Short mmCIF file of C-alpha atoms in Angstrom, two decimals:
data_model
loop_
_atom_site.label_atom_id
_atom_site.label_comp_id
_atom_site.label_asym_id
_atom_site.label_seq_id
_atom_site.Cartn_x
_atom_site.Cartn_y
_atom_site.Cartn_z
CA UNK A 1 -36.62 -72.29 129.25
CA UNK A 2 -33.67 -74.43 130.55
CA UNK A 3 -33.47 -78.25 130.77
CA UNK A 4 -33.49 -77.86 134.64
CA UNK A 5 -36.77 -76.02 134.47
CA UNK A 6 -38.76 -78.84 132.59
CA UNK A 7 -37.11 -82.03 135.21
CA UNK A 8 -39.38 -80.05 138.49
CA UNK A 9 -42.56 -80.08 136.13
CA UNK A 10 -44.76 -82.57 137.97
CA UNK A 11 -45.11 -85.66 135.94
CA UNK A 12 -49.05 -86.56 135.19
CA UNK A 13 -50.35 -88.95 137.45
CA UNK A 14 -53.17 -89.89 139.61
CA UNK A 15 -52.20 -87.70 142.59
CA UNK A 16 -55.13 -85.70 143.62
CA UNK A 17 -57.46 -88.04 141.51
CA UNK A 18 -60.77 -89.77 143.18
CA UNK A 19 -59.59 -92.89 144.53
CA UNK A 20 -60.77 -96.37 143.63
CA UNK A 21 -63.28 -98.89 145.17
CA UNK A 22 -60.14 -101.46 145.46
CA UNK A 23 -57.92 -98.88 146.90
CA UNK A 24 -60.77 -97.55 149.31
CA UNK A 25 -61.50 -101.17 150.33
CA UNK A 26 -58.07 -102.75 150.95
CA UNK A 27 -57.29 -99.32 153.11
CA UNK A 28 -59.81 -100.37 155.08
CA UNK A 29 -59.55 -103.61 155.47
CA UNK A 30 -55.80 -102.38 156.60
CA UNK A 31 -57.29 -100.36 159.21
CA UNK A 32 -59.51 -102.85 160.53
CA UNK A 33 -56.70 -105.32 161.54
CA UNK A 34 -54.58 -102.79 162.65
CA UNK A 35 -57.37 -101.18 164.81
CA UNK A 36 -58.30 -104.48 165.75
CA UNK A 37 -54.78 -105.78 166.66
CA UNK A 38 -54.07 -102.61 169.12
CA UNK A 39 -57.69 -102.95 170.64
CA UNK A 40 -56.63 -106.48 171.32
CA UNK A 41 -52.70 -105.33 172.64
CA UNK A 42 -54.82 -102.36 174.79
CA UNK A 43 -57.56 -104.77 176.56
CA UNK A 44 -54.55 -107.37 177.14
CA UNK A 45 -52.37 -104.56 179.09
CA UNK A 46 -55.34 -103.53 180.42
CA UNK A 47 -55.80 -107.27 181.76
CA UNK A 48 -52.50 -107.90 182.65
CA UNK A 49 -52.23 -104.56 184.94
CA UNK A 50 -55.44 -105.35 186.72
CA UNK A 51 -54.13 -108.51 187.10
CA UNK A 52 -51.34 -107.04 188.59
CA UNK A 53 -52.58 -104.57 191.21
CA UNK A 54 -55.27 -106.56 192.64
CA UNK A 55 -54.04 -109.88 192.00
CA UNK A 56 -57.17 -111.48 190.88
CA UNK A 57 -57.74 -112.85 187.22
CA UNK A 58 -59.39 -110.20 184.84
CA UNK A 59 -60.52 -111.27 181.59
CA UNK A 60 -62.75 -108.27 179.78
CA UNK A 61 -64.82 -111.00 177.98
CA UNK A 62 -66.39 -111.42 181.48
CA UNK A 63 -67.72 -107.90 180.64
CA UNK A 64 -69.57 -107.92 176.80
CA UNK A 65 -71.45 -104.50 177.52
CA UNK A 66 -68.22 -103.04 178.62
CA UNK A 67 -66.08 -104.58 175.88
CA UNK A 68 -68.58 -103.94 173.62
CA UNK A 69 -69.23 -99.79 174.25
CA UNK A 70 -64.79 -99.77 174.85
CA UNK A 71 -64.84 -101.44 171.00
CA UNK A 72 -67.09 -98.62 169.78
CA UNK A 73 -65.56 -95.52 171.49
CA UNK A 74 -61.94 -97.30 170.27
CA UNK A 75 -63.06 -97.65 166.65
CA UNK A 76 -64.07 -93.55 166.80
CA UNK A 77 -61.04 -92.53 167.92
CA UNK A 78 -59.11 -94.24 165.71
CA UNK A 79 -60.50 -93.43 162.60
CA UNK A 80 -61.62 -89.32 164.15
CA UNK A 81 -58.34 -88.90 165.28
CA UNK A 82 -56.24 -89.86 162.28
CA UNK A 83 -58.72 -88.36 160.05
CA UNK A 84 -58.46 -85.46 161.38
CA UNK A 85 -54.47 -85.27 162.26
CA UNK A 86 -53.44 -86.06 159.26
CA UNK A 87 -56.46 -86.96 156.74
CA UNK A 88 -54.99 -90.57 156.34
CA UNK A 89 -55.29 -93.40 158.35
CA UNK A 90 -52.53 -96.27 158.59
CA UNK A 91 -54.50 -98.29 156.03
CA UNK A 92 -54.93 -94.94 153.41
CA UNK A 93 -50.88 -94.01 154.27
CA UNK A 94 -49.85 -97.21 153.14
CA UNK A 95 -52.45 -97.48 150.36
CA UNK A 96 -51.67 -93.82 148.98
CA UNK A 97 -55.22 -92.01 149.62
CA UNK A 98 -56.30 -89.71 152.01
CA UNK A 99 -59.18 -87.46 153.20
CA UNK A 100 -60.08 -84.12 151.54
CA UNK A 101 -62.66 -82.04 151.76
CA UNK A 102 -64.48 -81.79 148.22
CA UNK A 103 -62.36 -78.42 147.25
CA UNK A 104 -59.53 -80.15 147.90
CA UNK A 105 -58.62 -78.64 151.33
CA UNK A 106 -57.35 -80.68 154.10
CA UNK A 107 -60.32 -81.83 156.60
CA UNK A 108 -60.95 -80.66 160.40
CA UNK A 109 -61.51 -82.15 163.14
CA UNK A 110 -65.60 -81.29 162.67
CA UNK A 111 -65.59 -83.41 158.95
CA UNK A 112 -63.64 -86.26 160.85
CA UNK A 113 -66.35 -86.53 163.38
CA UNK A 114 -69.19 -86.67 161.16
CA UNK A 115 -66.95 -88.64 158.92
CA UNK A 116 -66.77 -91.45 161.58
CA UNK A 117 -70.12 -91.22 163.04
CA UNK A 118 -72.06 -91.90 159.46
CA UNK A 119 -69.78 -94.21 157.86
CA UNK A 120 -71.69 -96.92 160.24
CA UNK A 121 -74.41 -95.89 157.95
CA UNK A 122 -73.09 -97.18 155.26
CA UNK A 123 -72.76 -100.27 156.56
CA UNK A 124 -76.43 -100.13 158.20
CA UNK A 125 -78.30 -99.86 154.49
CA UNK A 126 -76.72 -103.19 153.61
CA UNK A 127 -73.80 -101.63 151.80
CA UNK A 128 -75.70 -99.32 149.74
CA UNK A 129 -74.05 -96.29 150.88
CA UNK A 130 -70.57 -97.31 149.38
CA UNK A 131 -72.70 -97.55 145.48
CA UNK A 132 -71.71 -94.22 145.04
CA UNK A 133 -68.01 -95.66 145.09
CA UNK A 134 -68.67 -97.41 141.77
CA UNK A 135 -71.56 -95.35 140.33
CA UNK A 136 -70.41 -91.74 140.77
CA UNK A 137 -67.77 -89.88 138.92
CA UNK A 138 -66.73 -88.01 142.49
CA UNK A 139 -66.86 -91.81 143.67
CA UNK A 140 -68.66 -90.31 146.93
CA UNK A 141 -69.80 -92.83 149.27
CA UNK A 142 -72.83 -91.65 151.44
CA UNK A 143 -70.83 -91.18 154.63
CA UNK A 144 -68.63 -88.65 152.08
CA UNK A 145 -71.54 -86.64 151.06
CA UNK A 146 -72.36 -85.97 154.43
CA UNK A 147 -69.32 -84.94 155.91
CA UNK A 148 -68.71 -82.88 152.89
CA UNK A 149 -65.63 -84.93 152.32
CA UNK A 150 -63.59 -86.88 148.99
CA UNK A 151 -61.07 -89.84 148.87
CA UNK A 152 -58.26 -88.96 147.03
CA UNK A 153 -54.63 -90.43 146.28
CA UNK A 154 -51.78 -88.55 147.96
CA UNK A 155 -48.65 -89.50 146.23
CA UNK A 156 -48.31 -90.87 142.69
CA UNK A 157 -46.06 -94.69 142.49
CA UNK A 158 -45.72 -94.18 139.18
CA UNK A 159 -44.31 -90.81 138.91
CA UNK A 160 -42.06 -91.52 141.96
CA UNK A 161 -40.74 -94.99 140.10
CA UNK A 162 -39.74 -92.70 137.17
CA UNK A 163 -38.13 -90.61 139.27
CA UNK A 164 -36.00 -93.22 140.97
CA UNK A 165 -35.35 -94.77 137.75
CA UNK A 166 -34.37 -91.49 135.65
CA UNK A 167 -31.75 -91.41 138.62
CA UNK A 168 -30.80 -94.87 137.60
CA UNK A 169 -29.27 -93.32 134.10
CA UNK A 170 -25.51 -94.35 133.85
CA UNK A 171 -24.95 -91.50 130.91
CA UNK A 172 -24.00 -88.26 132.40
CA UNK A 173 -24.16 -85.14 130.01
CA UNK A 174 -21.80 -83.03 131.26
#
Protein backbone atom coordinates (compact mmCIF):
# COMPACT_ATOMS: atom_id res chain seq x y z
CA UNK A 1 0.00 0.00 0.00
CA UNK A 2 1.51 3.47 -0.85
CA UNK A 3 1.54 6.60 1.35
CA UNK A 4 -0.89 8.22 -1.22
CA UNK A 5 -3.36 5.42 -0.70
CA UNK A 6 -3.73 5.88 3.19
CA UNK A 7 -4.06 10.29 2.84
CA UNK A 8 -7.89 9.51 0.70
CA UNK A 9 -8.90 7.10 3.68
CA UNK A 10 -11.76 9.08 5.22
CA UNK A 11 -10.75 10.32 8.57
CA UNK A 12 -13.36 9.08 11.50
CA UNK A 13 -15.78 11.54 12.30
CA UNK A 14 -19.32 12.23 12.95
CA UNK A 15 -20.43 12.41 9.30
CA UNK A 16 -23.37 10.23 8.82
CA UNK A 17 -23.87 10.06 12.71
CA UNK A 18 -27.49 10.93 14.41
CA UNK A 19 -27.40 14.47 15.01
CA UNK A 20 -27.75 16.25 18.33
CA UNK A 21 -30.65 17.97 20.22
CA UNK A 22 -28.37 21.33 20.16
CA UNK A 23 -27.54 20.94 16.58
CA UNK A 24 -31.28 19.99 15.66
CA UNK A 25 -32.47 23.01 17.71
CA UNK A 26 -30.17 25.88 16.67
CA UNK A 27 -30.93 24.62 12.81
CA UNK A 28 -34.12 25.42 13.51
CA UNK A 29 -34.15 28.22 15.22
CA UNK A 30 -31.92 29.31 11.94
CA UNK A 31 -34.73 28.47 9.80
CA UNK A 32 -37.28 30.17 11.67
CA UNK A 33 -35.71 33.69 11.26
CA UNK A 34 -34.75 33.13 7.97
CA UNK A 35 -38.29 31.86 6.99
CA UNK A 36 -39.58 34.51 8.98
CA UNK A 37 -37.40 37.36 7.55
CA UNK A 38 -38.39 36.41 3.71
CA UNK A 39 -42.16 36.00 4.76
CA UNK A 40 -41.75 39.49 6.08
CA UNK A 41 -39.50 40.81 2.66
CA UNK A 42 -42.51 38.75 0.50
CA UNK A 43 -45.75 40.42 2.30
CA UNK A 44 -43.74 43.90 2.14
CA UNK A 45 -43.27 43.56 -1.87
CA UNK A 46 -46.43 42.26 -1.88
CA UNK A 47 -47.61 45.63 -0.10
CA UNK A 48 -45.58 47.86 -1.83
CA UNK A 49 -46.81 46.53 -5.47
CA UNK A 50 -50.43 46.76 -4.48
CA UNK A 51 -49.63 49.91 -3.33
CA UNK A 52 -48.38 50.61 -6.51
CA UNK A 53 -50.99 49.53 -9.05
CA UNK A 54 -53.99 50.71 -7.35
CA UNK A 55 -52.61 53.45 -5.45
CA UNK A 56 -54.35 52.88 -2.24
CA UNK A 57 -52.51 51.89 1.10
CA UNK A 58 -52.32 48.01 1.65
CA UNK A 59 -51.17 46.77 4.83
CA UNK A 60 -51.80 42.67 5.09
CA UNK A 61 -52.28 43.08 8.91
CA UNK A 62 -55.69 44.52 7.83
CA UNK A 63 -56.22 40.86 6.75
CA UNK A 64 -55.27 38.23 9.96
CA UNK A 65 -57.20 35.21 8.27
CA UNK A 66 -55.37 35.91 5.12
CA UNK A 67 -51.99 36.57 6.71
CA UNK A 68 -52.52 33.96 8.87
CA UNK A 69 -53.45 30.82 6.17
CA UNK A 70 -50.35 32.85 3.64
CA UNK A 71 -47.98 32.20 7.05
CA UNK A 72 -48.99 28.53 7.08
CA UNK A 73 -48.88 27.59 3.34
CA UNK A 74 -45.28 29.78 3.45
CA UNK A 75 -43.89 27.81 6.40
CA UNK A 76 -44.79 24.32 4.20
CA UNK A 77 -43.12 25.29 1.40
CA UNK A 78 -40.23 26.27 2.89
CA UNK A 79 -39.38 23.54 4.91
CA UNK A 80 -41.25 20.70 1.91
CA UNK A 81 -39.38 22.23 -0.62
CA UNK A 82 -35.86 22.30 0.78
CA UNK A 83 -36.42 19.06 2.37
CA UNK A 84 -37.06 17.58 -0.40
CA UNK A 85 -34.49 19.45 -2.98
CA UNK A 86 -31.81 18.97 -1.17
CA UNK A 87 -32.59 17.22 2.38
CA UNK A 88 -31.18 20.39 4.20
CA UNK A 89 -32.66 23.45 4.93
CA UNK A 90 -30.64 26.87 5.28
CA UNK A 91 -30.57 26.38 9.05
CA UNK A 92 -29.29 22.33 8.71
CA UNK A 93 -26.67 23.62 5.64
CA UNK A 94 -25.14 25.94 7.85
CA UNK A 95 -25.43 23.74 10.95
CA UNK A 96 -23.98 20.53 9.08
CA UNK A 97 -27.16 18.05 9.27
CA UNK A 98 -29.51 17.04 6.89
CA UNK A 99 -32.50 14.76 6.14
CA UNK A 100 -32.19 11.00 5.45
CA UNK A 101 -34.35 8.49 5.24
CA UNK A 102 -33.57 5.82 8.10
CA UNK A 103 -31.32 3.56 5.51
CA UNK A 104 -29.50 6.34 4.85
CA UNK A 105 -30.94 7.24 1.39
CA UNK A 106 -31.67 10.70 0.40
CA UNK A 107 -35.54 11.66 1.07
CA UNK A 108 -38.41 12.41 -1.66
CA UNK A 109 -40.56 14.70 -2.09
CA UNK A 110 -43.46 12.19 -0.38
CA UNK A 111 -41.12 11.98 3.21
CA UNK A 112 -40.77 15.90 2.94
CA UNK A 113 -44.46 16.30 2.89
CA UNK A 114 -45.30 14.18 5.69
CA UNK A 115 -42.14 15.47 7.21
CA UNK A 116 -43.66 19.03 7.30
CA UNK A 117 -47.18 18.26 7.91
CA UNK A 118 -46.46 16.24 11.42
CA UNK A 119 -43.67 18.12 12.75
CA UNK A 120 -46.64 20.65 13.96
CA UNK A 121 -47.33 17.64 16.01
CA UNK A 122 -44.62 17.82 17.80
CA UNK A 123 -45.16 20.98 18.84
CA UNK A 124 -49.05 20.24 19.53
CA UNK A 125 -48.20 17.45 22.50
CA UNK A 126 -46.41 20.21 24.37
CA UNK A 127 -43.01 19.25 23.06
CA UNK A 128 -43.21 15.69 23.75
CA UNK A 129 -42.64 14.57 20.34
CA UNK A 130 -38.98 15.98 20.21
CA UNK A 131 -38.21 13.38 23.74
CA UNK A 132 -37.18 10.98 21.41
CA UNK A 133 -34.31 13.57 20.51
CA UNK A 134 -32.75 13.01 23.94
CA UNK A 135 -34.12 9.56 24.89
CA UNK A 136 -33.51 7.45 21.78
CA UNK A 137 -30.29 6.13 20.43
CA UNK A 138 -31.72 6.88 16.58
CA UNK A 139 -32.55 10.35 18.36
CA UNK A 140 -35.99 10.11 16.31
CA UNK A 141 -38.33 12.77 17.06
CA UNK A 142 -42.06 11.74 16.47
CA UNK A 143 -42.49 13.76 13.28
CA UNK A 144 -39.19 11.40 12.15
CA UNK A 145 -40.83 8.19 12.89
CA UNK A 146 -43.58 9.04 10.83
CA UNK A 147 -42.13 10.17 7.82
CA UNK A 148 -39.78 7.32 8.03
CA UNK A 149 -37.02 9.83 8.19
CA UNK A 150 -33.33 10.48 10.44
CA UNK A 151 -31.27 13.70 11.17
CA UNK A 152 -27.93 13.21 10.36
CA UNK A 153 -24.62 15.40 9.99
CA UNK A 154 -23.45 15.91 6.41
CA UNK A 155 -19.92 17.02 6.53
CA UNK A 156 -17.45 16.44 9.37
CA UNK A 157 -15.54 20.18 10.83
CA UNK A 158 -13.21 18.26 12.33
CA UNK A 159 -11.96 16.09 9.68
CA UNK A 160 -12.10 19.04 7.19
CA UNK A 161 -9.89 21.31 9.88
CA UNK A 162 -7.29 18.47 9.71
CA UNK A 163 -7.35 18.55 6.34
CA UNK A 164 -6.74 22.25 5.94
CA UNK A 165 -4.21 22.09 8.55
CA UNK A 166 -2.15 18.90 7.26
CA UNK A 167 -1.96 21.35 4.15
CA UNK A 168 -0.56 23.89 6.50
CA UNK A 169 2.80 21.55 6.88
CA UNK A 170 5.91 23.70 5.87
CA UNK A 171 8.17 20.26 5.55
CA UNK A 172 7.96 18.88 2.14
CA UNK A 173 9.31 15.21 1.68
CA UNK A 174 10.37 15.13 -1.56
Amino acid sequence: MTGAATSSEPIAGRQGHYAGAVSRLVAFAADVGASWGLFTLGAAALSFSIQLVSGTKFSLTNYQIASLVAAVVWEFIYFAYQWSLSGKTIGMAVLGIRVVRTDGSPIGPRQAVIRTITLPISFLLLGLGFLGILTNRDRHALHDRMAGTAVVYSWDARAARLRWLAKQDPVSTS
